[in-house]
Amino acid sequence: MTTEYTQQQPIGSGFGAKSTAAEVAAGIDLSGKTAVVTGGYSGIGLEATRALVGAGATVIVPARRPEVARQVLDSAGLAGVEVDELDLADLASVAGFAERFLASGRSLDLLINNAGIMAAPLARVGDGWESQFATNHLGHFALANRLWPALVAGHGARVVALSSTGHKRSGIRFDDLEFSEGYDKWLAYGQAKTANSLFAVQLDELGRHQGVRAFAVHPGGIMTPLQRHLPREEMIAAGWMTEDGTVSDRFKSTQQGAATSIWAATSPALEGMGGVYCEDCDIALPTEVGSPEARIHGVDAHAIDRADAARLWTVSAELTGVNAFA
Ligand code: NDP
């Protein structure tokens, strides 16, 4: 088992920004494998689910609205996908799902922590936690830790954490994780997406000795229900779309948006690697500070900092009361 740190640099995967999940999964056989995809019935999650099913995996989609998930998956021709209940903003719900999964006796080969919310108005969940940090990070943190025995039993399992280029907007605010004052919806999303990346760094650090590897992924920009909290004028001002609703050609299709998750979850080229941030179906480069691309491409140092990753793990374990490595 390789225990060297993986370099944060591309490996020449042969895939790119325009590759689709189906192209990345072509020729990969996941029969006999079990995957959990949170939010795997909406946006890029639905396409990740479709690609995994296409490769032969058994897929479970835990959803906070199970009836809607069932309906969407059935109409997408994915009636074989199992649906269960999971609200990531509610740790009791996370524990319930994990208990049901573990009780089934199944091992888990792929966990794709895909669900998320973006730029939401200030809301408090759990013990007064800011909702983006709680949903996007703490819920998935608790989920992976609770599913840990099943991941180890997968003998070579991978965990994929959906981060975002939004991580560039904020590091972890260790002195005020919860925005006790001065809430900013974008800083909060940035913090949560940095947390997703640091989670992958530390999970890989702790878990690789038991054969589990973790990756963070920026999927690209994709128009999905994720933008539900954004006023149209804000998207126009950001150059995401024109007045008449034409979406910028910088955006990917949902099939392209799911590709990096599927690549990170399944690519044989990543064998023996982990703890890195990926984009456009390859390991990303560190951000070239000062370059015109710095706001769009690459991973900022604060999202792969090993000391911050370890510190965030400790804090998250204290907040959630869950830690598979305690
Ligand atoms: P969608 O909004 O289409 O899907 C998000 C999913 O997360 C939905 O199924 C949603 O459920 C679910 N979800 C939200 N809150 C909870 C919760 N409390 N418990 C359980 N499930 C929940 O978004 P995308 O497909 O666009 O995004 C997927 C991931 O990719 C996110 O993590 C996002 O941050 C990341 N990403 C997306 C980008 C984009 O441009 N689209 C860019 C960068 C990163 P429900 O249907 O009930 O709301």
XYZ file of C-alpha atoms and ligand atoms in Angstrom:
374
model
C 0.000 0.000 0.000
C 1.446 3.386 -0.999
C 1.743 5.814 1.853
C 3.632 8.583 0.047
C 1.863 11.925 -0.223
C 0.327 12.420 -3.649
C 1.638 15.448 -5.492
C -0.897 18.175 -6.202
C -0.196 18.100 -9.927
C -1.930 16.683 -13.006
C -1.154 13.129 -14.060
C -2.190 13.479 -17.718
C -5.439 11.551 -17.383
C -6.352 11.919 -21.037
C -9.688 13.433 -20.008
C -10.557 17.109 -19.695
C -13.156 19.776 -19.035
C -15.459 18.521 -21.767
C -15.296 14.826 -20.890
C -18.564 13.342 -19.713
C -19.205 10.959 -16.851
C -20.079 8.215 -19.343
C -16.794 8.702 -21.228
C -14.786 8.562 -18.023
C -16.621 5.435 -16.871
C -16.323 3.627 -20.219
C -14.615 0.279 -19.797
C -14.766 0.418 -15.997
C -16.551 -2.533 -14.425
C -18.185 -1.800 -11.089
C -20.293 -4.924 -10.885
C -20.405 -6.203 -7.333
C -19.508 -2.728 -6.037
C -21.748 -0.586 -3.844
C -21.869 3.204 -4.053
C -23.624 5.845 -1.978
C -24.221 9.193 -3.709
C -25.708 11.904 -1.490
C -28.076 14.089 -3.484
C -27.668 11.610 -6.332
C -30.988 12.510 -7.945
C -30.433 16.173 -8.799
C -28.054 18.144 -11.010
C -24.640 16.519 -11.354
C -25.461 13.934 -8.661
C -28.087 12.382 -10.935
C -25.525 12.044 -13.712
C -22.988 10.532 -11.314
C -25.616 7.986 -10.290
C -26.400 7.224 -13.937
C -22.721 6.661 -14.743
C -22.181 4.372 -11.748
C -25.271 2.324 -12.592
C -24.074 2.157 -16.202
C -20.773 0.692 -14.986
C -22.652 -1.992 -13.047
C -22.588 -0.629 -9.482
C -25.383 -0.951 -6.957
C -26.208 2.650 -6.068
C -27.944 3.995 -2.992
C -29.172 7.569 -2.999
C -29.915 8.944 0.442
C -32.134 11.990 0.105
C -33.852 14.511 2.316
C -36.890 14.229 0.041
C -37.013 10.481 -0.665
C -40.334 10.575 -2.545
C -39.006 13.197 -4.952
C -35.773 11.248 -5.358
C -37.727 8.059 -6.161
C -39.845 9.856 -8.726
C -36.879 11.535 -10.440
C -34.805 8.357 -10.547
C -37.723 6.326 -11.911
C -38.355 8.828 -14.681
C -34.628 8.884 -15.463
C -34.761 5.123 -16.115
C -32.923 4.405 -12.865
C -35.595 2.407 -11.066
C -32.962 -0.021 -9.740
C -31.319 2.684 -7.627
C -32.146 2.374 -3.940
C -33.446 5.456 -2.143
C -33.162 6.083 1.581
C -33.765 9.015 3.879
C -30.990 11.412 4.933
C -31.013 15.037 5.999
C -27.403 16.160 6.263
C -28.413 19.123 8.399
C -29.724 16.738 11.067
C -27.110 14.504 12.729
C -29.778 12.136 14.059
C -30.908 11.577 10.480
C -27.284 10.952 9.412
C -26.888 8.429 12.217
C -30.146 6.729 11.226
C -29.105 6.282 7.618
C -25.652 4.996 8.591
C -27.163 2.533 11.069
C -29.508 1.158 8.417
C -26.652 0.833 5.943
C -24.356 -0.909 8.441
C -27.178 -3.185 9.572
C -27.549 -4.384 5.975
C -24.093 -5.939 6.345
C -22.921 -4.484 3.063
C -19.472 -3.100 2.492
C -19.145 0.280 0.782
C -16.800 0.810 -2.173
C -17.633 4.372 -3.193
C -18.975 7.222 -1.099
C -19.669 10.366 -3.087
C -20.377 13.285 -0.763
C -22.166 15.269 -3.429
C -25.173 16.952 -1.814
C -24.908 20.605 -1.000
C -26.425 24.036 -0.783
C -24.928 27.271 -2.085
C -25.154 30.920 -1.087
C -28.147 30.278 1.133
C -29.545 33.004 3.386
C -28.424 32.742 6.993
C -30.059 29.761 8.659
C -29.149 27.888 11.818
C -29.327 24.113 12.166
C -28.141 21.600 14.760
C -26.479 23.359 17.683
C -26.854 26.800 16.079
C -24.539 25.912 13.216
C -24.472 27.967 10.038
C -26.395 25.875 7.507
C -23.896 25.719 4.618
C -21.056 24.587 6.889
C -23.357 22.139 8.647
C -24.974 20.654 5.530
C -22.045 20.617 3.154
C -19.339 19.713 5.658
C -20.469 18.538 9.100
C -23.210 16.236 7.800
C -20.835 14.550 5.358
C -18.123 14.405 8.016
C -20.460 12.516 10.338
C -21.705 10.329 7.493
C -18.238 9.161 6.409
C -17.145 8.547 9.980
C -20.253 6.543 10.771
C -19.932 4.518 7.554
C -16.224 3.935 8.237
C -16.495 0.200 9.071
C -18.280 -0.397 5.756
C -15.671 1.622 3.849
C -12.821 -0.361 5.399
C -14.680 -3.554 4.518
C -14.709 -2.335 0.903
C -10.961 -3.101 0.718
C -9.867 -0.213 -1.476
C -12.855 2.105 -1.095
C -12.760 5.708 -2.280
C -14.474 8.761 -0.852
C -15.104 11.766 -3.070
C -15.905 15.133 -1.490
C -17.509 17.726 -3.733
C -15.660 20.959 -3.154
C -15.767 23.920 -5.548
C -13.715 26.709 -6.955
C -15.835 28.622 -4.448
C -13.253 27.467 -1.875
C -11.197 30.445 -3.041
C -13.633 32.800 -1.324
C -12.689 31.774 2.215
C -10.445 29.617 4.326
C -11.717 28.117 7.573
C -12.706 30.816 10.052
C -11.499 28.911 13.092
C -12.255 31.884 15.351
C -15.868 32.134 14.151
C -16.988 29.103 12.150
C -20.615 29.972 12.705
C -20.660 33.596 11.549
C -21.831 34.865 14.910
C -21.855 38.229 13.157
C -21.360 39.628 9.648
C -22.909 36.737 7.719
C -21.932 36.684 4.052
C -23.539 33.943 1.946
C -20.469 33.630 -0.331
C -17.907 33.579 2.453
C -19.995 30.901 4.137
C -20.123 28.823 0.937
C -16.373 29.353 0.502
C -15.664 28.168 4.026
C -17.857 25.096 3.537
C -16.184 24.178 0.248
C -12.716 24.656 1.754
C -13.898 22.359 4.528
C -14.918 19.728 1.953
C -11.421 19.815 0.467
C -9.630 19.721 3.823
C -11.874 16.827 4.840
C -10.577 14.808 1.888
C -6.983 15.686 2.773
C -7.356 14.511 6.362
C -9.562 11.504 5.652
C -6.927 10.311 3.212
C -4.222 10.901 5.802
C -6.079 8.879 8.420
C -7.727 6.315 6.208
C -5.175 5.270 3.624
C -3.487 2.966 6.103
C -6.743 1.002 6.101
C -6.998 1.103 2.317
C -9.469 3.974 1.951
C -8.467 6.935 -0.238
C -10.191 10.308 -0.479
C -10.322 13.003 -3.135
C -11.769 16.502 -3.346
C -13.399 17.559 -6.596
C -14.362 20.809 -8.258
C -16.926 19.733 -10.854
C -16.884 22.942 -12.950
C -19.716 25.455 -13.227
C -23.032 23.822 -14.100
C -26.548 25.282 -14.120
C -28.555 23.148 -11.691
C -31.028 23.687 -8.843
C -27.943 24.645 -6.782
C -28.388 28.235 -7.994
C -31.867 28.424 -6.435
C -30.824 31.038 -3.872
C -29.278 33.376 -6.449
C -31.294 36.224 -7.917
C -31.131 36.230 -11.711
C -29.559 39.721 -11.667
C -26.666 38.391 -9.611
C -25.949 35.659 -12.175
C -26.113 38.196 -14.996
C -23.753 40.556 -13.138
C -21.346 37.660 -12.563
C -21.338 36.900 -16.291
C -22.924 33.473 -15.772
C -25.767 34.318 -18.133
C -26.951 37.118 -20.381
C -30.142 39.173 -19.955
C -31.970 36.779 -22.256
C -30.946 33.791 -20.135
C -28.195 32.400 -22.378
C -25.758 30.571 -20.134
C -22.044 31.404 -20.515
C -20.110 28.828 -22.527
C -17.762 28.485 -19.549
C -20.472 26.311 -18.016
C -20.513 22.540 -18.368
C -23.430 20.222 -19.026
C -24.510 18.063 -16.078
C -22.897 15.032 -17.773
C -19.610 16.940 -17.961
C -20.107 18.232 -14.426
C -20.339 14.697 -13.057
C -17.217 13.528 -14.879
C -14.571 14.598 -12.364
C -16.444 12.916 -9.493
C -16.664 9.700 -11.474
C -13.030 9.957 -12.521
C -11.891 10.452 -8.926
C -14.110 7.615 -7.737
C -13.131 5.050 -10.341
C -10.008 5.851 -12.344
C -7.349 3.145 -12.200
C -4.832 5.939 -12.889
C -5.387 7.148 -9.303
C -4.459 3.816 -7.750
C -2.256 4.442 -4.706
C -3.052 8.169 -4.674
C -5.306 10.404 -2.608
C -5.667 13.539 -0.527
C -5.651 15.825 -3.553
C -8.045 18.303 -5.155
C -9.153 17.458 -8.688
C -10.753 19.447 -11.519
C -11.491 18.792 -15.188
C -10.878 15.047 -14.720
C -7.337 15.345 -13.440
C -5.482 16.345 -10.310
C -5.465 20.163 -10.227
C -2.423 22.372 -10.003
C -1.947 24.673 -7.035
C -3.377 28.102 -7.875
C -0.962 30.290 -9.797
C -1.330 33.325 -7.551
C -1.675 36.584 -9.508
C -2.493 34.909 -12.822
C -5.742 35.800 -14.648
C -6.844 32.199 -14.088
C -6.273 32.319 -10.327
C -9.959 32.862 -9.505
C -11.137 30.018 -11.703
C -8.513 27.281 -11.802
C -6.278 25.486 -9.370
C -6.498 24.862 -5.660
C -5.595 27.557 -3.147
C -3.069 26.642 -0.462
C -5.639 27.065 2.327
C -7.779 24.225 0.909
C -5.009 21.602 1.035
C -3.119 22.782 4.103
C -2.296 19.695 6.176
C -2.249 21.480 9.523
C -5.635 23.109 8.872
C -6.997 19.767 7.674
C -5.998 18.104 10.947
C -7.348 21.023 12.985
C -10.660 21.049 11.131
C -10.992 17.303 11.722
C -10.583 17.766 15.469
C -13.073 20.633 15.547
C -15.591 18.726 13.409
C -15.292 15.664 15.634
C -15.958 17.834 18.694
C -18.971 19.505 17.078
C -20.565 16.315 15.764
C -19.432 13.936 18.494
C -18.365 11.453 15.818
C -14.833 10.315 15.031
C -13.996 6.916 13.605
C -10.321 7.481 14.427
C -10.595 8.517 18.077
P -28.207 20.392 -6.856
O -28.860 21.483 -6.102
O -28.758 20.001 -8.176
O -28.132 19.069 -5.961
C -27.789 19.149 -4.620
C -28.417 17.991 -3.888
O -28.088 18.130 -2.488
C -29.943 17.933 -3.982
O -30.347 16.606 -4.177
C -30.375 18.425 -2.618
O -31.614 17.928 -2.174
C -29.265 17.858 -1.762
N -29.267 18.449 -0.424
C -29.272 19.764 -0.105
N -29.363 19.893 1.228
C -29.438 18.650 1.763
C -29.575 18.134 3.052
N -29.698 18.935 4.140
N -29.602 16.798 3.231
C -29.505 15.971 2.176
N -29.405 16.393 0.909
C -29.369 17.726 0.709
O -26.665 20.816 -6.972
P -25.477 20.380 -7.949
O -25.735 19.079 -8.564
O -25.152 21.533 -8.793
O -24.282 20.300 -6.881
C -23.751 19.105 -6.383
C -22.476 19.457 -5.627
O -21.529 20.053 -6.508
C -22.660 20.430 -4.472
O -21.916 19.978 -3.363
C -22.083 21.726 -4.994
O -21.551 22.556 -3.980
C -20.991 21.224 -5.917
N -20.652 22.197 -6.961
C -21.568 22.531 -7.923
C -21.267 23.487 -8.866
C -22.248 23.910 -9.908
O -21.906 24.859 -10.662
N -23.407 23.308 -10.013
C -19.961 24.173 -8.875
C -19.077 23.737 -7.837
C -19.425 22.791 -6.927
P -32.988 18.722 -2.493
O -33.344 18.309 -3.887
O -33.930 18.221 -1.459
O -32.689 20.178 -2.378
